[in-house]
CSV table of C-alpha atoms in Angstrom, one decimal:
chain,number,residue,atom,x,y,z
A,30,MET,CA,0.0,0.0,0.0
A,31,ILE,CA,1.2,3.5,-0.8
A,32,ARG,CA,-0.1,6.3,1.4
A,33,ARG,CA,0.0,9.9,0.5
A,34,ALA,CA,2.1,12.2,2.8
A,35,GLY,CA,1.1,15.6,1.4
A,36,GLU,CA,1.4,16.9,-2.1
A,37,HIS,CA,4.9,15.7,-2.7
A,38,GLY,CA,5.4,12.7,-0.3
A,39,LEU,CA,4.5,9.1,-0.8
A,40,LEU,CA,4.8,6.6,2.1
A,41,VAL,CA,5.3,3.1,0.8
A,42,GLU,CA,4.3,0.4,3.2
A,43,THR,CA,7.0,-2.4,3.2
A,44,GLY,CA,5.9,-4.3,6.2
A,45,THR,CA,9.5,-5.2,7.2
A,46,LEU,CA,12.8,-3.5,7.6
A,47,GLU,CA,14.4,-5.9,5.1
A,48,VAL,CA,12.0,-4.9,2.4
A,49,SER,CA,12.5,-1.3,3.3
A,50,HIS,CA,16.2,-1.7,2.7
A,51,ARG,CA,15.7,-3.5,-0.6
A,52,LEU,CA,13.3,-0.8,-1.8
A,53,ASP,CA,15.7,1.9,-0.6
A,54,ALA,CA,18.6,0.3,-2.5
A,55,LEU,CA,16.5,-0.1,-5.7
A,56,LEU,CA,15.5,3.5,-5.6
A,57,ARG,CA,19.0,4.8,-5.0
A,58,ALA,CA,20.4,2.5,-7.7
A,59,ASP,CA,18.0,4.0,-10.3
A,60,ARG,CA,16.5,7.2,-8.7
A,61,PRO,CA,13.3,8.3,-10.4
A,62,ALA,CA,13.4,11.9,-11.7
A,63,GLY,CA,12.2,14.5,-9.3
A,64,VAL,CA,12.9,12.4,-6.1
A,65,THR,CA,14.7,14.5,-3.4
A,66,GLU,CA,14.4,12.3,-0.3
A,67,ILE,CA,14.3,8.5,0.3
A,68,VAL,CA,13.8,7.8,4.0
A,69,PRO,CA,13.6,4.1,5.0
A,70,GLY,CA,11.9,3.1,8.3
A,71,PRO,CA,11.2,-0.2,10.0
A,72,ALA,CA,8.0,-0.8,7.9
A,73,THR,CA,7.9,2.0,5.4
A,74,VAL,CA,9.9,4.0,2.9
A,75,LEU,CA,9.1,7.7,2.5
A,76,VAL,CA,9.7,9.1,-1.0
A,77,VAL,CA,9.6,12.9,-1.5
A,78,ALA,CA,9.3,13.9,-5.1
A,79,PRO,CA,8.3,17.5,-5.6
A,80,GLY,CA,9.2,17.5,-9.2
A,81,ALA,CA,7.7,14.2,-10.3
A,82,ASP,CA,4.5,13.3,-12.2
A,83,PRO,CA,2.3,12.0,-9.3
A,84,ALA,CA,0.7,9.1,-11.3
A,85,GLY,CA,4.0,8.1,-12.8
A,86,ILE,CA,6.0,8.0,-9.6
A,87,ARG,CA,3.2,6.1,-7.8
A,88,ALA,CA,3.2,3.4,-10.6
A,89,ARG,CA,7.0,3.2,-10.4
A,90,LEU,CA,7.0,2.8,-6.6
A,91,SER,CA,4.4,0.1,-6.8
A,92,ALA,CA,6.5,-1.9,-9.3
A,93,LEU,CA,9.7,-1.4,-7.3
A,94,ALA,CA,7.9,-2.3,-4.0
A,95,ALA,CA,6.6,-5.5,-5.6
A,96,ALA,CA,10.2,-6.3,-6.7
A,97,ALA,CA,11.5,-5.6,-3.2
A,98,ARG,CA,8.9,-7.9,-1.7
A,99,ALA,CA,9.3,-10.8,-4.1
A,100,PRO,CA,10.6,-13.9,-2.4
A,101,GLY,CA,14.3,-14.4,-3.1
A,102,ALA,CA,14.7,-10.7,-4.1
A,103,GLU,CA,18.3,-9.9,-4.0
A,104,ALA,CA,19.9,-6.8,-2.6
A,105,ALA,CA,20.4,-4.1,-5.3
A,106,ALA,CA,23.7,-3.0,-3.8
A,107,PRO,CA,26.4,-5.2,-2.2
A,108,GLU,CA,26.1,-5.3,1.5
A,109,ARG,CA,28.5,-3.2,3.4
A,110,THR,CA,29.9,-4.4,6.7
A,111,VAL,CA,31.5,-2.1,9.3
A,112,THR,CA,33.4,-3.3,12.3
A,113,VAL,CA,33.0,-1.0,15.2
A,114,PRO,CA,35.8,-1.2,17.9
A,115,VAL,CA,34.5,-0.7,21.4
A,116,VAL,CA,36.3,0.0,24.7
A,117,TYR,CA,33.7,-1.7,27.0
A,118,ASP,CA,34.1,0.6,30.1
A,119,GLY,CA,30.6,2.3,29.9
A,120,ALA,CA,29.0,3.8,33.0
A,121,ASP,CA,26.0,1.5,32.8
A,122,LEU,CA,27.8,-1.8,32.0
A,123,ALA,CA,27.5,-3.0,35.6
A,124,GLU,CA,23.9,-2.1,35.8
A,125,VAL,CA,23.1,-3.8,32.5
A,126,ALA,CA,24.9,-6.9,33.8
A,127,ALA,CA,22.7,-6.7,36.9
A,128,LEU,CA,19.5,-6.2,34.9
A,129,THR,CA,20.2,-9.1,32.6
A,130,GLY,CA,21.7,-11.5,35.2
A,131,LEU,CA,24.9,-11.7,33.3
A,132,THR,CA,28.5,-10.8,34.2
A,133,ALA,CA,30.0,-7.7,32.6
A,134,GLN,CA,32.1,-10.0,30.3
A,135,GLU,CA,29.0,-11.9,29.3
A,136,VAL,CA,27.3,-8.6,28.4
A,137,VAL,CA,30.3,-7.8,26.2
A,138,ASP,CA,30.2,-11.3,24.6
A,139,ARG,CA,26.5,-10.9,23.8
A,140,HIS,CA,27.0,-7.5,22.3
A,141,THR,CA,29.9,-8.5,20.1
A,142,GLY,CA,28.4,-12.0,19.4
A,143,ARG,CA,25.9,-11.0,16.7
A,144,GLU,CA,25.9,-9.1,13.4
A,145,LEU,CA,23.6,-6.1,13.7
A,146,VAL,CA,22.0,-4.1,10.9
A,147,ALA,CA,21.7,-0.3,10.7
A,148,GLY,CA,17.9,-0.1,10.4
A,149,TRP,CA,17.2,3.6,10.0
A,150,LEU,CA,18.5,6.9,11.3
A,151,GLY,CA,17.0,9.6,13.4
A,152,PHE,CA,17.4,11.5,16.7
A,153,ALA,CA,20.6,13.1,15.4
A,154,PRO,CA,22.6,13.2,12.1
A,155,GLY,CA,24.4,9.8,11.8
A,156,PHE,CA,22.4,8.2,14.7
A,157,ALA,CA,21.6,4.7,13.5
A,158,TYR,CA,19.1,2.4,15.2
A,159,LEU,CA,21.0,-0.9,15.1
A,160,THR,CA,18.7,-3.8,14.9
A,161,GLY,CA,19.3,-7.5,15.7
A,162,LEU,CA,20.5,-7.0,19.3
A,163,ASP,CA,20.6,-10.2,21.3
A,164,PRO,CA,17.2,-10.3,23.1
A,165,VAL,CA,19.0,-11.0,26.4
A,166,LEU,CA,20.3,-7.4,26.2
A,167,HIS,CA,16.9,-5.8,25.7
A,168,VAL,CA,16.8,-3.4,28.7
A,169,PRO,CA,14.7,-0.3,29.3
A,170,ARG,CA,16.0,3.2,28.8
A,171,LEU,CA,17.2,5.1,31.8
A,172,ALA,CA,14.4,6.6,33.8
A,173,THR,CA,16.1,9.9,33.7
A,174,PRO,CA,18.1,10.7,30.5
A,175,ARG,CA,21.6,12.1,30.9
A,176,THR,CA,21.9,15.7,29.9
A,177,SER,CA,25.1,14.9,27.9
A,178,VAL,CA,26.4,11.7,26.4
A,179,PRO,CA,29.8,12.0,24.6
A,180,ALA,CA,30.3,11.3,20.9
A,181,GLY,CA,31.3,7.7,20.4
A,182,ALA,CA,29.3,6.4,23.3
A,183,VAL,CA,28.1,2.8,22.5
A,184,ALA,CA,24.7,2.2,24.1
A,185,ILE,CA,21.7,0.0,24.2
A,186,ALA,CA,18.0,0.5,24.8
A,187,GLY,CA,15.0,-1.8,24.1
A,188,PRO,CA,15.8,-3.9,21.1
A,189,TYR,CA,18.4,-1.4,19.7
A,190,SER,CA,22.0,-0.5,20.0
A,191,ALA,CA,23.6,2.7,18.8
A,192,VAL,CA,26.9,4.6,18.6
A,193,TYR,CA,26.3,8.3,19.5
A,194,PRO,CA,27.6,10.3,16.5
A,195,SER,CA,28.0,13.5,18.4
A,196,ALA,CA,27.6,14.7,22.0
A,197,SER,CA,23.9,15.0,22.9
A,198,PRO,CA,21.5,14.3,25.7
A,199,GLY,CA,20.6,10.6,25.8
A,200,GLY,CA,18.6,8.0,27.8
A,201,TRP,CA,20.3,4.9,26.5
A,202,ARG,CA,22.5,2.7,28.7
A,203,LEU,CA,26.2,3.2,28.0
A,204,LEU,CA,28.2,0.0,27.5
A,205,GLY,CA,31.4,1.6,26.2
A,206,ARG,CA,32.9,4.0,23.7
A,207,SER,CA,34.2,3.6,20.2
A,208,PRO,CA,37.2,5.5,18.7
A,209,LEU,CA,35.5,5.1,15.2
A,210,PRO,CA,33.8,8.4,14.3
A,211,VAL,CA,30.4,7.5,12.8
A,212,TRP,CA,29.6,11.0,11.7
A,213,ASP,CA,31.7,13.6,9.8
A,214,ALA,CA,29.8,16.3,8.0
A,215,ALA,CA,32.8,17.0,5.8
A,216,ALA,CA,33.0,13.4,4.6
A,217,ASP,CA,31.2,11.8,1.7
A,218,PRO,CA,29.0,10.0,2.8
A,219,PRO,CA,28.9,11.8,6.2
A,220,ALA,CA,27.4,8.9,8.1
A,221,VAL,CA,29.3,5.6,8.4
A,222,LEU,CA,26.2,3.6,9.5
A,223,ALA,CA,23.8,4.2,6.6
A,224,PRO,CA,20.6,2.1,6.5
A,225,GLY,CA,21.3,-1.5,5.6
A,226,THR,CA,24.9,-1.4,6.8
A,227,ARG,CA,25.9,-4.6,8.7
A,228,VAL,CA,27.6,-3.9,12.0
A,229,ARG,CA,30.0,-5.9,14.1
A,230,PHE,CA,31.1,-4.7,17.5
A,231,ARG,CA,34.6,-5.8,18.5
A,232,ALA,CA,36.1,-5.4,22.0
A,233,VAL,CA,39.4,-3.5,22.1
A,234,ALA,CA,41.6,-2.4,25.0
A,235,GLY,CA,41.2,1.2,26.3
B,4,MET,CA,31.1,42.2,5.9
B,5,ILE,CA,28.0,42.6,8.1
B,6,GLU,CA,28.5,43.1,11.8
B,7,VAL,CA,25.7,41.9,14.1
B,8,LEU,CA,25.0,44.7,16.6
B,9,ALA,CA,21.9,43.0,18.0
B,10,PRO,CA,20.3,39.8,16.6
B,11,GLY,CA,16.9,40.4,18.1
B,12,PRO,CA,15.1,37.5,19.9
B,13,TYR,CA,16.4,34.9,17.5
B,14,ALA,CA,18.2,35.2,14.1
B,15,THR,CA,19.9,32.6,12.0
B,16,VAL,CA,21.5,32.3,8.6
B,17,GLN,CA,19.2,30.4,6.2
B,18,ASP,CA,19.2,29.3,2.6
B,19,LEU,CA,16.9,26.6,1.2
B,20,GLY,CA,18.4,23.9,3.4
B,21,ARG,CA,20.1,20.5,2.9
B,22,PRO,CA,17.6,18.2,1.1
B,23,GLY,CA,18.6,14.6,0.4
B,24,TYR,CA,20.1,13.6,3.7
B,25,GLY,CA,16.9,12.5,5.6
B,26,HIS,CA,18.0,8.9,5.5
B,27,LEU,CA,21.1,9.8,7.4
B,28,GLY,CA,19.1,11.6,10.1
B,29,VAL,CA,19.7,15.1,8.8
B,30,PRO,CA,16.7,17.5,8.9
B,31,ARG,CA,16.2,19.5,5.7
B,32,SER,CA,16.3,22.9,7.6
B,33,GLY,CA,16.4,26.1,5.5
B,34,ALA,CA,14.2,29.2,5.6
B,35,ALA,CA,10.9,28.4,7.5
B,36,ASP,CA,9.1,30.7,5.0
B,37,ALA,CA,11.0,29.8,1.9
B,38,PRO,CA,9.0,32.0,-0.5
B,39,SER,CA,9.9,35.1,1.5
B,40,LEU,CA,13.6,34.2,1.4
B,41,ARG,CA,13.4,33.5,-2.4
B,42,LEU,CA,11.6,36.9,-2.9
B,43,ALA,CA,14.2,38.8,-0.9
B,44,ASN,CA,17.0,37.2,-3.0
B,45,ARG,CA,15.2,38.0,-6.3
B,46,LEU,CA,15.0,41.6,-5.2
B,47,VAL,CA,18.8,41.9,-5.0
B,48,GLY,CA,19.5,39.8,-8.1
B,49,ASN,CA,20.7,36.8,-6.1
B,50,PRO,CA,19.9,33.2,-7.0
B,51,GLU,CA,16.8,32.3,-5.0
B,52,GLY,CA,18.7,29.9,-2.8
B,53,ALA,CA,21.4,32.3,-1.6
B,54,ALA,CA,21.9,32.5,2.2
B,55,GLY,CA,20.2,35.3,4.0
B,56,ILE,CA,19.2,36.1,7.6
B,57,GLU,CA,16.0,34.9,9.1
B,58,LEU,CA,14.8,37.2,11.8
B,59,THR,CA,12.3,36.1,14.4
B,60,PHE,CA,10.2,39.0,15.8
B,61,GLY,CA,12.6,41.4,14.1
B,62,GLY,CA,14.5,43.5,16.6
B,63,CYS,CA,17.8,43.3,14.7
B,64,GLY,CA,20.7,45.8,14.4
B,65,LEU,CA,23.4,45.4,11.7
B,66,ARG,CA,26.4,47.4,10.6
B,67,PHE,CA,27.7,47.1,7.0
B,68,SER,CA,31.5,47.6,6.7
B,69,ALA,CA,31.2,47.7,2.9
B,70,GLY,CA,28.3,49.0,0.8
B,71,ALA,CA,25.7,46.4,-0.2
B,72,TRP,CA,22.3,46.1,-1.8
B,73,VAL,CA,19.8,44.7,0.7
B,74,ALA,CA,16.2,43.7,0.6
B,75,LEU,CA,13.7,42.5,3.3
B,76,ALA,CA,10.7,40.3,2.8
B,77,GLY,CA,8.3,38.3,5.0
B,78,ALA,CA,6.8,39.7,8.2
B,79,PRO,CA,6.6,43.5,7.7
B,80,CYS,CA,8.9,45.4,10.0
B,81,PRO,CA,9.8,49.1,10.3
B,82,VAL,CA,13.3,49.6,9.0
B,83,GLU,CA,15.6,52.4,9.9
B,84,LEU,CA,18.8,53.0,7.9
B,85,LEU,CA,21.4,55.4,9.4
B,86,VAL,CA,24.0,56.4,6.9
B,87,PRO,CA,27.4,57.9,7.9
B,88,ALA,CA,28.2,61.6,7.5
B,89,PRO,CA,28.3,63.5,5.2
B,90,ALA,CA,24.6,62.6,4.6
B,91,PRO,CA,21.6,64.6,3.7
B,92,GLY,CA,19.1,65.6,6.4
B,93,ASP,CA,19.4,63.7,9.7
B,94,GLY,CA,21.3,60.8,8.2
B,95,ARG,CA,18.3,58.6,7.9
B,96,ASP,CA,17.7,57.1,4.5
B,97,PRO,CA,13.9,57.0,3.9
B,98,ARG,CA,14.4,54.5,1.0
B,99,ALA,CA,15.0,51.6,3.3
B,100,GLY,CA,11.9,49.4,3.8
B,101,MET,CA,10.2,46.1,3.1
B,102,CYS,CA,9.9,44.3,-0.3
B,103,ALA,CA,12.2,46.6,-2.3
B,104,PRO,CA,16.0,46.7,-2.8
B,105,PHE,CA,17.9,49.5,-1.2
B,106,TRP,CA,21.6,50.5,-1.0
B,107,VAL,CA,23.4,50.5,2.3
B,108,PRO,CA,26.6,52.5,2.1
B,109,ALA,CA,29.8,51.5,3.9
B,110,GLY,CA,29.4,52.2,7.5
B,111,GLY,CA,25.6,52.2,7.3
B,112,ARG,CA,23.7,50.9,10.3
B,113,MET,CA,20.4,49.2,9.9
B,114,ARG,CA,17.8,48.7,12.6
B,115,VAL,CA,14.8,46.3,11.9
B,116,GLY,CA,12.0,46.8,14.3
B,117,THR,CA,9.3,44.5,15.5
B,118,PRO,CA,6.9,43.2,12.9
B,119,ALA,CA,3.3,44.5,13.0
B,120,THR,CA,2.0,41.0,11.8
B,121,GLY,CA,3.7,37.7,11.1
B,122,LEU,CA,6.8,36.3,12.8
B,123,ARG,CA,9.8,35.8,10.4
B,124,THR,CA,11.5,38.5,8.3
B,125,TYR,CA,14.2,37.7,5.7
B,126,LEU,CA,17.1,39.9,4.9
B,127,ALA,CA,18.9,39.2,1.6
B,128,VAL,CA,22.2,40.9,0.7
B,129,ARG,CA,23.5,41.0,-2.8
B,130,GLY,CA,26.2,38.3,-3.0
B,131,GLY,CA,24.6,36.2,-0.2
B,132,VAL,CA,25.8,35.6,3.3
B,133,ASP,CA,29.0,33.6,2.7
B,134,VAL,CA,29.5,31.5,5.8
B,135,PRO,CA,31.0,28.0,5.1
B,136,PRO,CA,28.5,25.5,3.9
B,137,VAL,CA,27.9,22.2,5.7
B,138,LEU,CA,26.5,19.4,3.5
B,139,GLY,CA,25.9,21.9,0.8
B,140,SER,CA,23.9,24.4,2.9
B,141,ARG,CA,24.6,27.5,5.0
B,142,SER,CA,21.4,27.0,7.0
B,143,ALA,CA,21.5,26.9,10.8
B,144,ASP,CA,19.6,23.8,11.9
B,145,SER,CA,18.2,24.3,15.4
B,146,LEU,CA,17.4,20.6,15.8
B,147,SER,CA,20.8,19.0,14.8
B,148,GLY,CA,23.1,21.9,15.4
B,149,LEU,CA,24.4,21.7,11.8
B,150,GLY,CA,25.4,25.0,10.2
B,151,PRO,CA,26.3,28.3,11.8
B,152,ALA,CA,25.2,29.1,15.4
B,153,PRO,CA,22.3,31.5,15.9
B,154,LEU,CA,23.5,35.1,15.5
B,155,ALA,CA,25.0,36.8,18.5
B,156,PRO,CA,26.1,40.4,19.1
B,157,GLY,CA,29.6,40.9,17.6
B,158,ASP,CA,29.3,38.2,14.9
B,159,VAL,CA,30.7,39.2,11.6
B,160,LEU,CA,29.1,37.7,8.5
B,161,PRO,CA,31.1,37.7,5.2
B,162,VAL,CA,29.2,38.7,2.0
B,163,GLY,CA,29.8,36.7,-1.2
B,164,ARG,CA,31.0,38.1,-4.5
B,165,THR,CA,28.6,40.1,-6.6
B,166,ARG,CA,30.5,40.5,-9.8
B,167,ALA,CA,28.9,37.6,-11.7
B,168,LEU,CA,25.4,38.3,-10.6
B,169,PRO,CA,22.8,39.7,-13.1
B,170,PRO,CA,21.7,43.3,-12.6
B,171,ILE,CA,18.9,44.0,-10.2
B,172,THR,CA,15.7,44.1,-12.3
B,173,VAL,CA,13.0,44.0,-9.8
B,174,ASP,CA,12.0,47.3,-8.1
B,175,ALA,CA,9.5,46.3,-5.5
B,176,ALA,CA,7.2,43.4,-4.7
B,177,PRO,CA,3.8,44.0,-3.1
B,178,PRO,CA,3.5,42.4,0.4
B,179,ARG,CA,1.3,39.4,0.6
B,180,PRO,CA,-2.2,40.1,1.8
B,181,ALA,CA,-2.5,39.4,5.5
B,182,GLY,CA,-5.5,37.9,7.2
B,183,PRO,CA,-6.5,35.1,9.6
B,184,PRO,CA,-5.0,32.1,7.9
B,185,VAL,CA,-7.2,29.2,6.9
B,186,LEU,CA,-4.8,26.4,6.0
B,187,ARG,CA,-5.6,23.7,3.5
B,188,ILE,CA,-4.8,20.1,4.5
B,189,LEU,CA,-4.6,16.8,2.8
B,190,PRO,CA,-5.7,13.7,4.9
B,191,GLY,CA,-3.2,11.1,6.0
B,192,PRO,CA,-0.8,9.3,5.8
B,193,ARG,CA,-2.1,8.0,9.2
B,194,ASP,CA,-5.6,9.4,9.4
B,195,ASP,CA,-6.7,5.8,9.9
B,196,TRP,CA,-5.1,5.9,13.4
B,197,PHE,CA,-7.7,8.4,14.5
B,198,ALA,CA,-11.3,8.1,15.6
B,199,PRO,CA,-13.9,8.8,12.9
B,200,GLY,CA,-14.5,12.6,12.8
B,201,ALA,CA,-11.0,13.5,13.7
B,202,LEU,CA,-10.4,15.4,10.5
B,203,GLU,CA,-13.8,17.2,11.0
B,204,ALA,CA,-12.7,18.1,14.5
B,205,LEU,CA,-9.4,19.4,13.1
B,206,CYS,CA,-11.3,21.6,10.6
B,207,ALA,CA,-13.9,22.8,13.1
B,208,GLY,CA,-11.0,24.4,15.1
B,209,PRO,CA,-9.9,27.0,15.8
B,210,TYR,CA,-6.5,26.2,17.2
B,211,GLU,CA,-4.2,28.6,19.1
B,212,VAL,CA,-0.5,28.7,18.4
B,213,SER,CA,1.4,27.8,21.6
B,214,GLN,CA,4.3,29.7,23.1
B,215,ASP,CA,6.7,26.7,22.7
B,216,SER,CA,6.6,26.8,18.9
B,217,ASN,CA,9.9,27.1,17.0
B,218,ARG,CA,11.6,26.2,13.8
B,219,VAL,CA,11.0,22.5,14.4
B,220,GLY,CA,7.3,22.8,14.7
B,221,VAL,CA,4.2,25.0,15.5
B,222,ARG,CA,2.5,23.5,18.5
B,223,LEU,CA,-1.3,24.0,18.5
B,224,ARG,CA,-3.9,24.0,21.3
B,225,GLY,CA,-7.5,23.2,20.4
B,226,PRO,CA,-9.9,20.4,20.0
B,227,ALA,CA,-8.1,17.1,20.9
B,228,LEU,CA,-7.8,14.6,18.0
B,229,GLU,CA,-8.8,11.3,19.4
B,230,ARG,CA,-7.1,8.1,18.4
B,231,ALA,CA,-8.9,5.0,17.2
B,232,ARG,CA,-5.7,2.9,17.8
B,233,ASN,CA,-3.4,2.8,20.7
B,234,GLY,CA,0.1,1.4,20.7
B,235,GLU,CA,3.1,2.6,19.0
B,236,LEU,CA,3.6,3.4,15.3
B,237,PRO,CA,6.9,2.2,14.0
B,238,SER,CA,9.2,5.2,13.3
B,239,GLU,CA,8.7,6.5,9.8
B,240,GLY,CA,9.8,9.3,7.4
B,241,MET,CA,8.2,12.8,8.1
B,242,VAL,CA,7.6,15.7,5.7
B,243,ALA,CA,7.4,19.4,6.3
B,244,GLY,CA,3.8,20.5,6.9
B,245,ALA,CA,2.9,17.2,8.6
B,246,LEU,CA,0.4,17.5,11.5
B,247,GLN,CA,1.9,15.0,13.9
B,248,VAL,CA,-0.3,14.1,16.9
B,249,PRO,CA,1.3,13.0,20.2
B,250,PRO,CA,-0.9,11.1,22.7
B,251,ASP,CA,-2.4,14.3,24.2
B,252,GLY,CA,-4.2,14.8,20.8
B,253,GLN,CA,-2.8,18.3,20.2
B,254,PRO,CA,-1.3,18.6,16.8
B,255,ILE,CA,2.2,19.9,16.0
B,256,VAL,CA,2.8,21.2,12.4
B,257,PHE,CA,6.3,20.4,11.3
B,258,LEU,CA,8.5,23.2,10.0
B,259,ALA,CA,11.9,23.3,8.4
B,260,ASP,CA,14.0,21.8,11.2
B,261,HIS,CA,11.6,18.8,11.8
B,262,PRO,CA,13.1,15.5,12.6
B,263,PRO,CA,13.4,13.3,9.4
B,264,THR,CA,11.8,10.4,11.2
B,265,GLY,CA,9.1,10.3,13.9
B,266,GLY,CA,6.9,7.9,15.7
B,267,TYR,CA,3.6,9.8,16.2
B,268,PRO,CA,0.9,9.3,13.6
B,269,VAL,CA,0.4,12.1,11.1
B,270,VAL,CA,-3.3,12.9,10.7
B,271,ALA,CA,-2.9,15.3,7.8
B,272,VAL,CA,-0.4,17.3,5.8
B,273,LEU,CA,-0.6,21.0,4.9
B,274,ALA,CA,-0.9,21.9,1.3
B,275,ALA,CA,2.6,22.9,0.1
B,276,ALA,CA,1.5,26.5,-0.7
B,277,ASP,CA,0.3,27.0,2.9
B,278,LEU,CA,3.6,26.1,4.6
B,279,ALA,CA,4.9,29.7,4.4
B,280,ALA,CA,1.8,31.0,6.1
B,281,VAL,CA,2.2,28.6,9.1
B,282,ALA,CA,5.8,29.7,9.5
B,283,GLN,CA,4.5,33.2,10.0
B,284,LEU,CA,2.2,32.3,12.9
B,285,ARG,CA,3.0,33.9,16.2
B,286,PRO,CA,2.2,32.6,19.7
B,287,GLY,CA,-1.4,33.4,20.5
B,288,ASP,CA,-2.5,33.5,16.8
B,289,LEU,CA,-5.7,31.5,15.9
B,290,VAL,CA,-5.6,29.3,12.9
B,291,ARG,CA,-8.2,27.2,11.1
B,292,PHE,CA,-7.9,24.3,8.7
B,293,ARG,CA,-10.0,23.2,5.7
B,294,ARG,CA,-9.9,20.2,3.4
C-alpha cells in the first residue's frame, strides 16, 4: 500500500525492515526523476518527489515495492559491513549486567556476538538504530536521561544498540565507547552507518 | 562584511536547506518561510537559494562595513537606515523598507523593528551571506546543530562576491495580503489511526499557536484529536507540513527543522502552498484548517 504524505510525499508500506532496505537500495540505484528524499523506516519508505508526475511516480513505486517484496529478491547493492571497535568501560555496564543477570564480560560477549544491521537513522545526524541485538540485552532506557552523552558512546535501549555520532542528551544505557567516528559532516558520505549497513562490534583495550 | 550589533530575539543564517540527507538523520532545515527568502533574494538579483538572515520577531541591528544592496521580505517590520556623514538631512535614508531593494553605504547601520504582523522576516544581501556551507547548505539547523550558530552580538558575516550576478531588475514586490489564515490540509498518511470525525474536528477548530513553537514545529492548542488505535507506530519518514499528533491529541505542524523520522501518527499534511503561512504564525494567533 502507498499512502499519501502531502502533495509531494508518498509513504510506501513495506511491512518489514528488510523490504524497506531493498526498496531503498532499488530507488538509490536508479533514482526516479524528481525524487529529493528517500527515507527508509522499519515498515515504510518515505519518498519525497516535488518534481515528479504523481501518477508516474506512484506506478513506479508500486512496481519497485513489488520487486523488493518478491521472495528471493536480491539486494540491489552489495552489503556493506563495518566493524566498530569498542572499549567496554561504559558507565552502565555493571547495571546492564545486573538487569540481565549476566556478568559484565557476558554482556560484552552478547553485544559482540551477533551481526547487527543499521535499520534507520533519526534522533541526530548519523544516529543509526542498530537492529538484531541479542534479546537478552533488551533493557529499558534510563528513567532519567543524561543531559550529555559523549560522541562515540556505545549504548543499548530496548531492542536497539547505537553509537552516539555527536555529544547530545541521551537516555540509552552506556556499554562503552568507540574510537571510530560514525559522523563527519565533511566526509562523503557523512554517516558511516547508513541504512542497511551490517555492523559488528569488537572489544578493544582502552 | 556585516557586523551583528543585536540579533533580536532569534536570528539565523538560512538558505533553502540541505535536502537529500533525511535517511542519514539530517533535517532539511532552510528558511521556514521559503517563498519570502526567495523573494528577498530575487529583489537583490541573487539566486533564490542564496543564504540570507531569518529574523524572528525582528529586533535586529546590523552594521555594514562595505556598501551592499539589501532587501527585506516576510513579516513586515519598520526599517531604519542610518548612513554615515556626510549625509543629507538627519542621516536617515527613507528609501529603506520592506519588499524593495535599497543600497546600504559602507558604515551604514540598519535597525529592523518588531513586525506588526507575522513572525519571520528575511534579509537578503546581494552576493549572499557567505559562511562556510555544511553538507551543501549554510542553514542553521536548530534541531541537529548543523550549520552556523544563531547570530550573537559581535558576529561578523562575510558577504559573497557580486561581480557575476545579473543586474537588479525587480524594483519592488507587493507584500502578501494578511488575514486570519485558513490552511488547507490533505488527509493522511495515518488518518486511519484516528477516531472517525478527527479530520472534521481538526477543521472545526480554531487552534491557538502555543508559546513553545519554534523552527521544528508549530504547537497548537485546540480540540483534541482522538485516536482509534493505541500502541506505537513504528518510526517513519516525516515531511514538512505534517500534522503529527502526540498522545495528548494536540497537533504539531512540522516546519523546516523537523526530525526526518518520527513515531507519532500524522493525521494530515498541509498543502505545500500554505507552509509559508504557518511559518509566519506567532504565539497566540488563531488558525483554522480546511480540506
